[in-house]
PDB file of C-alpha atoms in Angstrom:
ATOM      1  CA  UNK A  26     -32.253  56.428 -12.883  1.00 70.00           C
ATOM      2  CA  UNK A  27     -31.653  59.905 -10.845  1.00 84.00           C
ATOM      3  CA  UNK A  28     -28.664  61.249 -12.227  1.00 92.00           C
ATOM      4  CA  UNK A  29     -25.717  63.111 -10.447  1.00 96.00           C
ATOM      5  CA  UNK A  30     -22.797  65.113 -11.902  1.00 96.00           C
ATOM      6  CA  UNK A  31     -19.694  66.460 -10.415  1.00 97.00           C
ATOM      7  CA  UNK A  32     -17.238  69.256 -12.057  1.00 97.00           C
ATOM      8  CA  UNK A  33     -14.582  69.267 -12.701  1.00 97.00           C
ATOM      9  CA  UNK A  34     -13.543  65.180 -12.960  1.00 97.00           C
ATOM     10  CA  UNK A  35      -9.672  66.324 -12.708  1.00 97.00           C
ATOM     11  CA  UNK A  36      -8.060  68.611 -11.338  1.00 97.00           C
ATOM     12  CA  UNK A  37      -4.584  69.885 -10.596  1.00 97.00           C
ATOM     13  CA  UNK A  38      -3.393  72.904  -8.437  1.00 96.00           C
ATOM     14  CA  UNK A  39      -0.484  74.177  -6.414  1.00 96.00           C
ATOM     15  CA  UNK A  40      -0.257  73.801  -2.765  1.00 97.00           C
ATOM     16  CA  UNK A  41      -1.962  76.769  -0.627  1.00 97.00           C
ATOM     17  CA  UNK A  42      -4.477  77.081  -3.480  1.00 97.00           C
ATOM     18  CA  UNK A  43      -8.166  76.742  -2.724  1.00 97.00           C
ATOM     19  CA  UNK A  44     -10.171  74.160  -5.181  1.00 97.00           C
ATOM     20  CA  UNK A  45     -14.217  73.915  -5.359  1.00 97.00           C
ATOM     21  CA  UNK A  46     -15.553  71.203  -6.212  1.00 98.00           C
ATOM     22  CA  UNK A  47     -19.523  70.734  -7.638  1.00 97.00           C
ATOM     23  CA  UNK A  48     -21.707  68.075  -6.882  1.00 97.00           C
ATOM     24  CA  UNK A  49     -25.450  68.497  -8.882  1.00 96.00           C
ATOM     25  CA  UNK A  50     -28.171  66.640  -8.754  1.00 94.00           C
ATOM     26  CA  UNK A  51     -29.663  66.788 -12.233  1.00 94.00           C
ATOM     27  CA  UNK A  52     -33.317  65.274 -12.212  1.00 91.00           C
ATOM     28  CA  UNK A  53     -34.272  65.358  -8.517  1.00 91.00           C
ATOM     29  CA  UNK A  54     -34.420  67.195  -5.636  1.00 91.00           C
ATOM     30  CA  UNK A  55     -31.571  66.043  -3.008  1.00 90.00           C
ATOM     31  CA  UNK A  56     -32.354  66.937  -0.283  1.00 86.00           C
ATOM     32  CA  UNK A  57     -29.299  65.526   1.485  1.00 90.00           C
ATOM     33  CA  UNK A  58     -25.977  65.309  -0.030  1.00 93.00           C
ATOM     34  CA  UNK A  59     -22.734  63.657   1.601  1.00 94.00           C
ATOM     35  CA  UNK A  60     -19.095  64.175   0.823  1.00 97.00           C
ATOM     36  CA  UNK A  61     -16.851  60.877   0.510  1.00 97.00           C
ATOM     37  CA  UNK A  62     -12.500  60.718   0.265  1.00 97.00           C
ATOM     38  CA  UNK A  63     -11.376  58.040  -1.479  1.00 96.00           C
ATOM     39  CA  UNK A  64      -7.227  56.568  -1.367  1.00 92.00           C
ATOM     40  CA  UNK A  65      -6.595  54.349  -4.167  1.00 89.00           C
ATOM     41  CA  UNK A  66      -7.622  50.629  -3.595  1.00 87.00           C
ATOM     42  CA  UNK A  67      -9.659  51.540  -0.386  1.00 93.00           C
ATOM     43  CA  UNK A  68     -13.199  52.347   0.651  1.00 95.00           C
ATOM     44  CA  UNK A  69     -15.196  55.125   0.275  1.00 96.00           C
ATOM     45  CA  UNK A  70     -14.411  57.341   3.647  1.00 94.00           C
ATOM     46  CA  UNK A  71     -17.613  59.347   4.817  1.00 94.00           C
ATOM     47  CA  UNK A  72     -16.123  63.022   5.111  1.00 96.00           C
ATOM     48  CA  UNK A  73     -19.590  65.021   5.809  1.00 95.00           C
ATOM     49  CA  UNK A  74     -23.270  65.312   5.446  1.00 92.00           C
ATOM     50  CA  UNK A  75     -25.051  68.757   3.997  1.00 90.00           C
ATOM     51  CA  UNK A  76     -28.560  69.180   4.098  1.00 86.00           C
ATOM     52  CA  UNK A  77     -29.712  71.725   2.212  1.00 83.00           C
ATOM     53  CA  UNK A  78     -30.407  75.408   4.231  1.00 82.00           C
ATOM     54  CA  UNK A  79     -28.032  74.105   7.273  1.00 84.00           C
ATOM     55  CA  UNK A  80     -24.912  74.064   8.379  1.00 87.00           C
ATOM     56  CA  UNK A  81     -22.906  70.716   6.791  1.00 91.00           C
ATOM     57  CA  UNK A  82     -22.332  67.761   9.863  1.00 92.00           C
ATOM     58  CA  UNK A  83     -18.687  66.757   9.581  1.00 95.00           C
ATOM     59  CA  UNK A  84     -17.138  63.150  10.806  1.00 93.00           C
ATOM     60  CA  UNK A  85     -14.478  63.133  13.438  1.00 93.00           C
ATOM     61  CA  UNK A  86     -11.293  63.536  12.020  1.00 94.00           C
ATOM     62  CA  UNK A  87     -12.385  65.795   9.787  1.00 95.00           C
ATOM     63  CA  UNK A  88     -11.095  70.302   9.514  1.00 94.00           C
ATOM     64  CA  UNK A  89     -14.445  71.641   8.600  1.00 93.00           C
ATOM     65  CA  UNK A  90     -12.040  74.592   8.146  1.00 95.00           C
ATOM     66  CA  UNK A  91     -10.277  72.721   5.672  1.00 96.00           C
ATOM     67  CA  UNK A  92     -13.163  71.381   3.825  1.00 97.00           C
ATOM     68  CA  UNK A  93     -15.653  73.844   3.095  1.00 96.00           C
ATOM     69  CA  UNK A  94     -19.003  72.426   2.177  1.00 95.00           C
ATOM     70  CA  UNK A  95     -22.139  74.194   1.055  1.00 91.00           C
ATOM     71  CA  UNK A  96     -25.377  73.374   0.227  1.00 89.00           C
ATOM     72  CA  UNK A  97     -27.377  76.508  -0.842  1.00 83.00           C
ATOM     73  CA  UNK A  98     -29.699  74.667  -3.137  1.00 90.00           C
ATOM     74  CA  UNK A  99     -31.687  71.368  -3.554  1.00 91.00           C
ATOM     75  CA  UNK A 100     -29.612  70.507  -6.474  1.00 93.00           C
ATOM     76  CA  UNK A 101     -26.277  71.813  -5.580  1.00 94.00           C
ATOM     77  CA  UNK A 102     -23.633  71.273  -3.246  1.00 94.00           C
ATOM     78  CA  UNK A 103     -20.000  72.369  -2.969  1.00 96.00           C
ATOM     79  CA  UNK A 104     -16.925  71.302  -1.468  1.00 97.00           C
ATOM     80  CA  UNK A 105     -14.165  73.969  -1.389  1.00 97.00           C
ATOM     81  CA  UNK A 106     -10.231  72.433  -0.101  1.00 97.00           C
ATOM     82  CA  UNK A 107      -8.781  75.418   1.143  1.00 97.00           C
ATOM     83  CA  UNK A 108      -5.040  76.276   1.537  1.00 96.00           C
ATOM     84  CA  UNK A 109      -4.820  72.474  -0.317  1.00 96.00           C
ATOM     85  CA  UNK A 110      -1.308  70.387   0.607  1.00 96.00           C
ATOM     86  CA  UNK A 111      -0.396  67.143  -0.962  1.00 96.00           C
ATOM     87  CA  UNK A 112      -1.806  65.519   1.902  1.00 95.00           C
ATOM     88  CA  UNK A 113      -5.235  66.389   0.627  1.00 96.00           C
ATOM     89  CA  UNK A 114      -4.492  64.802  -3.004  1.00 97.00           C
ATOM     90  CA  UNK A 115      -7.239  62.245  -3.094  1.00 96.00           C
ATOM     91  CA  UNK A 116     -10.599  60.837  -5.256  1.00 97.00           C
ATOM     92  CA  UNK A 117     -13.576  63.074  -4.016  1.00 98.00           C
ATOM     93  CA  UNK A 118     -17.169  61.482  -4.125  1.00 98.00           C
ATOM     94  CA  UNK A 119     -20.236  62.929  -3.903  1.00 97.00           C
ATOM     95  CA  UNK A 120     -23.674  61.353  -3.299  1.00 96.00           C
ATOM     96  CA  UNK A 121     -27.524  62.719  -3.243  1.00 94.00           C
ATOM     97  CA  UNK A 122     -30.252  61.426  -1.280  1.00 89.00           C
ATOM     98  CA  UNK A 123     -34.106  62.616  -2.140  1.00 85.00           C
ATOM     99  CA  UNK A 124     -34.995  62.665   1.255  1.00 73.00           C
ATOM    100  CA  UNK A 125     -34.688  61.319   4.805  1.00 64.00           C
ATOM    101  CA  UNK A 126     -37.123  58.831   3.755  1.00 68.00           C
ATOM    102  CA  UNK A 127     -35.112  57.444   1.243  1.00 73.00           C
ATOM    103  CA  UNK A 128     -32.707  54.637   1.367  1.00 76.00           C
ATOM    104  CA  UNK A 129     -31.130  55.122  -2.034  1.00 84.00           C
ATOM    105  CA  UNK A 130     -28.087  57.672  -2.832  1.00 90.00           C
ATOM    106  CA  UNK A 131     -26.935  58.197  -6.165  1.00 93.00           C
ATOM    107  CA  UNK A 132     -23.240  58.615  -6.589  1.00 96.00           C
ATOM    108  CA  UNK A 133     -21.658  61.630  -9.013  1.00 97.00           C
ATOM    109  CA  UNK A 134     -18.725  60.154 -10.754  1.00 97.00           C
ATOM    110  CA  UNK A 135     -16.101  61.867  -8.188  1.00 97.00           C
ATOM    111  CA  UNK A 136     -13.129  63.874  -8.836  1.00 98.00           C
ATOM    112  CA  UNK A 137      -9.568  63.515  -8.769  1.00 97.00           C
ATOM    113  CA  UNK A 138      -7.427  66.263  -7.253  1.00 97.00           C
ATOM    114  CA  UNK A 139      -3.900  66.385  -7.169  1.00 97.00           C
ATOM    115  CA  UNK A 140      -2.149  68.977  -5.089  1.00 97.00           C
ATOM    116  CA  UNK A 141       1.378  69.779  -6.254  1.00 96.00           C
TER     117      UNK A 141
ATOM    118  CA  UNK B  28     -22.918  52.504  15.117  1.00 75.00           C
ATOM    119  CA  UNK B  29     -22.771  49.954  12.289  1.00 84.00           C
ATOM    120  CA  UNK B  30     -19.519  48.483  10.898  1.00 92.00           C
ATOM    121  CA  UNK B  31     -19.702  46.451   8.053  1.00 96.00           C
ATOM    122  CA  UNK B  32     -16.732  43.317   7.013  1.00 97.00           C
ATOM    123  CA  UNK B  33     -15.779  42.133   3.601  1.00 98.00           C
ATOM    124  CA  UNK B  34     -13.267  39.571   4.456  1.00 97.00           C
ATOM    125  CA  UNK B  35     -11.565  38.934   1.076  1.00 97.00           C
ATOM    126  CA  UNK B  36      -9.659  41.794  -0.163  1.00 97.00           C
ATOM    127  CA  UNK B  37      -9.592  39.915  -3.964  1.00 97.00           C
ATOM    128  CA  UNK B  38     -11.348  36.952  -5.693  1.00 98.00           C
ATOM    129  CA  UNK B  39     -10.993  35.469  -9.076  1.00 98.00           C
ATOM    130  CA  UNK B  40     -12.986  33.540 -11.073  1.00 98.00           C
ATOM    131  CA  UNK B  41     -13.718  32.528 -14.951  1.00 98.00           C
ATOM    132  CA  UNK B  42     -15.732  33.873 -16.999  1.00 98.00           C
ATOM    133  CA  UNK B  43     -19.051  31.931 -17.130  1.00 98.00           C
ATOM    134  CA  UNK B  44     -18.264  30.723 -13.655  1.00 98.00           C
ATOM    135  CA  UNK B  45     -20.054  31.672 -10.816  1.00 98.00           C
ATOM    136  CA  UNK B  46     -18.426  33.725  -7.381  1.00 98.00           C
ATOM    137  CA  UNK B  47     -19.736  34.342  -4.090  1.00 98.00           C
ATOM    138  CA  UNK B  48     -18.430  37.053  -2.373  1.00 98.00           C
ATOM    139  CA  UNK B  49     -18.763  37.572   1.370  1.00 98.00           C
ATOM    140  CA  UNK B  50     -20.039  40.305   3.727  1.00 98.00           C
ATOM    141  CA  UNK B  51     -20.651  40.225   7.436  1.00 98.00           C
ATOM    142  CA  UNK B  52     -22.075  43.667   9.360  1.00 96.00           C
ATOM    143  CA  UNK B  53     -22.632  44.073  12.911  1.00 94.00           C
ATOM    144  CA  UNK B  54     -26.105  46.707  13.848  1.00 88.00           C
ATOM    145  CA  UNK B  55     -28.036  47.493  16.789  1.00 85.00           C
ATOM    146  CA  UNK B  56     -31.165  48.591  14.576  1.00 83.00           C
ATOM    147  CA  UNK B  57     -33.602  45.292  13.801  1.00 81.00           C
ATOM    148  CA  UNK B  58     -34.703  47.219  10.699  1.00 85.00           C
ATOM    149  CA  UNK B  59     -31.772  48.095   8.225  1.00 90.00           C
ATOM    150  CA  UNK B  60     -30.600  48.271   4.790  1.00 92.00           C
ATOM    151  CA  UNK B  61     -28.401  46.569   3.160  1.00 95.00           C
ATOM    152  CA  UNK B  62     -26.599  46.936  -0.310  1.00 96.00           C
ATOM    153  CA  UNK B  63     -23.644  45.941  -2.770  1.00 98.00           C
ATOM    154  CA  UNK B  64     -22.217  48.318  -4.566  1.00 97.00           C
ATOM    155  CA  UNK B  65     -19.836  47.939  -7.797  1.00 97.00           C
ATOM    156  CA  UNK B  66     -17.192  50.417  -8.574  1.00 97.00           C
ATOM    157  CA  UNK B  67     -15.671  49.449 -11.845  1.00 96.00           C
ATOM    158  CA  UNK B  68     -12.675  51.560 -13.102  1.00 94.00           C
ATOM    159  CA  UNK B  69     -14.225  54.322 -14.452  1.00 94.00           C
ATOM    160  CA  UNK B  70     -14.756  54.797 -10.142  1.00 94.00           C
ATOM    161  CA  UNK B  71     -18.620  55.543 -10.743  1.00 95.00           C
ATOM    162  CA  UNK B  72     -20.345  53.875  -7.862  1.00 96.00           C
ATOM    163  CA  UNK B  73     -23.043  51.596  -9.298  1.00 95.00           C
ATOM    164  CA  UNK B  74     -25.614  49.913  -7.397  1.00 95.00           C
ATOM    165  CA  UNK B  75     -25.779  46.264  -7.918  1.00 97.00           C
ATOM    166  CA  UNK B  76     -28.372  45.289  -5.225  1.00 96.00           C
ATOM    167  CA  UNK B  77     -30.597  46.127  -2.135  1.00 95.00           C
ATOM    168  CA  UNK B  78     -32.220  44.260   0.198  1.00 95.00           C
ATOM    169  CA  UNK B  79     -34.430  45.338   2.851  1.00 92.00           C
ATOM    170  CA  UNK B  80     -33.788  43.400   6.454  1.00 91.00           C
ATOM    171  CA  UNK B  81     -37.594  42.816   7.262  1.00 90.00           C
ATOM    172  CA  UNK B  82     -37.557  41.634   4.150  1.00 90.00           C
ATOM    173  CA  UNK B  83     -37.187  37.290   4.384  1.00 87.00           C
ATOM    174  CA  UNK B  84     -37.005  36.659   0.311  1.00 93.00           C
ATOM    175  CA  UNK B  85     -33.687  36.791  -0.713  1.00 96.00           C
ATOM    176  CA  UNK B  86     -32.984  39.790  -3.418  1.00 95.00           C
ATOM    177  CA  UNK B  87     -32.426  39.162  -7.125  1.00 95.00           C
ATOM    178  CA  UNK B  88     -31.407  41.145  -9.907  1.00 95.00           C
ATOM    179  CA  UNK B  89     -30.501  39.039 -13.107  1.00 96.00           C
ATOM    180  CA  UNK B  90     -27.370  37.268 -12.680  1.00 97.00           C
ATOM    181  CA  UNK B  91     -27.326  38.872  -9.096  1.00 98.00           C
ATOM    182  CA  UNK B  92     -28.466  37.346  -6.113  1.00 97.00           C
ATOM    183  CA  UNK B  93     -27.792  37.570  -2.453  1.00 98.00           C
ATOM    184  CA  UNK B  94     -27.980  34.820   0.436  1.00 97.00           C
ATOM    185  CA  UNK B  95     -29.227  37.220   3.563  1.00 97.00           C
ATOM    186  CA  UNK B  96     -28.851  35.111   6.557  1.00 96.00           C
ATOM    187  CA  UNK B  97     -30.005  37.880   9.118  1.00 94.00           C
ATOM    188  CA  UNK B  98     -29.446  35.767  12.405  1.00 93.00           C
ATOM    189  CA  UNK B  99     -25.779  35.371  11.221  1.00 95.00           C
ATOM    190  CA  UNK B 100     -25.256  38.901  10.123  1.00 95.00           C
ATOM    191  CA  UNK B 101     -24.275  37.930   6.565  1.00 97.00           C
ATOM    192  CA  UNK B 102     -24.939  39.039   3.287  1.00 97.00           C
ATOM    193  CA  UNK B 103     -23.046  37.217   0.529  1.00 98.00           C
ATOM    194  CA  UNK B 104     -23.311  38.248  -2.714  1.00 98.00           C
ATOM    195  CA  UNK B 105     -23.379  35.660  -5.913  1.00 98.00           C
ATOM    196  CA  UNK B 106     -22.456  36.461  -9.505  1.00 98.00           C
ATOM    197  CA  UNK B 107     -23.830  33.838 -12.020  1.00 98.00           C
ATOM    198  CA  UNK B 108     -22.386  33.206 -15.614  1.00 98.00           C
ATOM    199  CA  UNK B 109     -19.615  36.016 -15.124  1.00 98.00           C
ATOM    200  CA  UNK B 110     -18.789  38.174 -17.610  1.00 97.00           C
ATOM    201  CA  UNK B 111     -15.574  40.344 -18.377  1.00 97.00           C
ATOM    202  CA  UNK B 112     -17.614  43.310 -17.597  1.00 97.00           C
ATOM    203  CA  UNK B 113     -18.224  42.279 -13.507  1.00 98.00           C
ATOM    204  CA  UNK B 114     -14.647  42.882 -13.092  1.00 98.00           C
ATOM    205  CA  UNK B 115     -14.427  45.767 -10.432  1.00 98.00           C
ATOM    206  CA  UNK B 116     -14.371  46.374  -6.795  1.00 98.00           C
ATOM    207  CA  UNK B 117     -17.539  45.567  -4.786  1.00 98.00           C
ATOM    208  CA  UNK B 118     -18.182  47.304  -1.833  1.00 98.00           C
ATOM    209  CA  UNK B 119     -21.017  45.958   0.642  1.00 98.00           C
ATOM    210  CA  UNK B 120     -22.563  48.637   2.544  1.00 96.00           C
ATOM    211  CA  UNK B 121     -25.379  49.020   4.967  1.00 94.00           C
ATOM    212  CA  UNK B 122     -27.974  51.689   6.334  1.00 90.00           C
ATOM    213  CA  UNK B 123     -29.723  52.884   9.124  1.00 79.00           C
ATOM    214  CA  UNK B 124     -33.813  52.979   9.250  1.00 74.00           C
ATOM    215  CA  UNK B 125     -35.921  55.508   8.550  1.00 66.00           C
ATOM    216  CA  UNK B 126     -36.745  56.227  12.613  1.00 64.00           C
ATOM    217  CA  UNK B 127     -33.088  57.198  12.904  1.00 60.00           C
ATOM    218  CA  UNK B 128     -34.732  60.900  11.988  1.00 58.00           C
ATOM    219  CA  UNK B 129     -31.262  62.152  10.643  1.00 58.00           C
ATOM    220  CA  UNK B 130     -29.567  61.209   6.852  1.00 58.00           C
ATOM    221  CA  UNK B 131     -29.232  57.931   6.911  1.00 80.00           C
ATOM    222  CA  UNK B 132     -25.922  57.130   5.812  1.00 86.00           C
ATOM    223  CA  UNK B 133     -24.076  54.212   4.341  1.00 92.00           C
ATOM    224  CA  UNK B 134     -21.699  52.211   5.882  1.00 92.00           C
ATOM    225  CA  UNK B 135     -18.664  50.621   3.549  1.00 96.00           C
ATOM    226  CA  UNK B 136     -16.935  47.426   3.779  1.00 97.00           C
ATOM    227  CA  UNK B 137     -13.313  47.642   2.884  1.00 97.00           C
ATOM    228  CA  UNK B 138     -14.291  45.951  -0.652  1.00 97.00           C
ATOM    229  CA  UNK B 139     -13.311  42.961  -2.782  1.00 98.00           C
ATOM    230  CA  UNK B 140     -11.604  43.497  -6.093  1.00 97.00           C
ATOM    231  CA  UNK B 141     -12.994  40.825  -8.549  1.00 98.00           C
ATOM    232  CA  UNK B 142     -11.024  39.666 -11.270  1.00 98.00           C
ATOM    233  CA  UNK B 143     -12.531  37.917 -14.301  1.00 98.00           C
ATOM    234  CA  UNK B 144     -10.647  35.717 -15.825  1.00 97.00           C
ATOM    235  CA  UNK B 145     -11.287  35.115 -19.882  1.00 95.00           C
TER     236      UNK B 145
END
């Protein structure tokens, strides 16, 4: 099956910091690619969608300030959490669609950040 | 919009035994997706099963199965001769069509966490 990767798995920063966060699609072209937030023993919250080329369509709720997301390739995305807070400590999930057509996203295995 | 119900936040059951576990969604669209996903501790997101709504034949994958009742809304799904390895959260989910003409996202149920008991 299509494989996606996300880097780094873990990681740890001080408050007001700025993390990125990598989502790749490794053996397909994804043409769409959506961010998820994840709280501990809850369900996967949709945060955004990035097609690649455009500008990234963000859910209600949602600082598109705050979460930076860029799509620049068909393989890559990025999620930057700028001036990061505690608040913002959470699991981080990416997924990657082939195509508008397609009903199937692959998952990356998500990231865990931790804002001190 | 679509919103999509799991109704028991855990279930149990012993190994070898088999478990239903429940899913309701509410949708607009008549053509839709619908899926369970497992997310074991590792947190990867696997998918378990798919099933197409024009679709009338129950999916099946190995010791998965589904019971689709599209006139109720419901999409239950059944685990057969459990093993110690099925222990995770499930997460039912659903999808928009293809005429939507935008990403089609998923919608998430809240999720069930299965134990399997040895």
């Amino acid at each position: 099956g299509a494989v996606v990767s996300q880097h780094p798995s873990r990681v740890i920063c001080k408050s007001g910091t700025s993390v990125k966060i990598e989502c790749r699609s490794l053996d397909f072209q994804a043409t769409t690619m959506f961010w998820y937030r994840q709280f501990p023993k809850q369900s996967l919250m949709l945060m955004a969608t990035s097609n690649e080329g455009s500008k990234a369509t963000y859910e209600q709720g949602v600082e598109k300030d705050k979460f930076l997301i860029n799509h620049a390739s068909l393989t890559l995305s990025t999620l930057t959490v700028t001036s990061a807070h505690p608040e913002d400590s959470s699991f981080y999930i990416c997924s990657a669609s082939p195509g508008l057509a397609s009903d199937t996203q692959y998952f990356g295995p998500g990231t865990r950040l931790t804002v001190l | 919009a679509q919103t999509v119900t799991q109704s028991q936040p855990e279930m149990s059951v012993q190994e070898a035994e088999t478990v239903t576990l429940s899913c309701t969604y509410d949708t607009s669209e008549s053509d839709y997706y619908l899926f369970w996903y497992k997310q074991p501790p590792s947190r990867q997101m696997i998918l378990v099963i798919r099933q197409e709504a024009y679709k009338q034949q129950n999916a099946t994958e190995n010791r998965f199965s589904v019971n689709f009742q599209k006139a109720a809304k419901s999409f239950s799904l059944k685990i057969s001769d459990s093993q110690l390895g099925d222990a995770a959260m499930y997460f039912c989910a659903s999808m928009g069509p293809i005429s939507s003409g935008s990403a089609r996202q998923l919608t998430f149920g809240s999720g069930t966490q299965l134990t399997v008991l040895p």
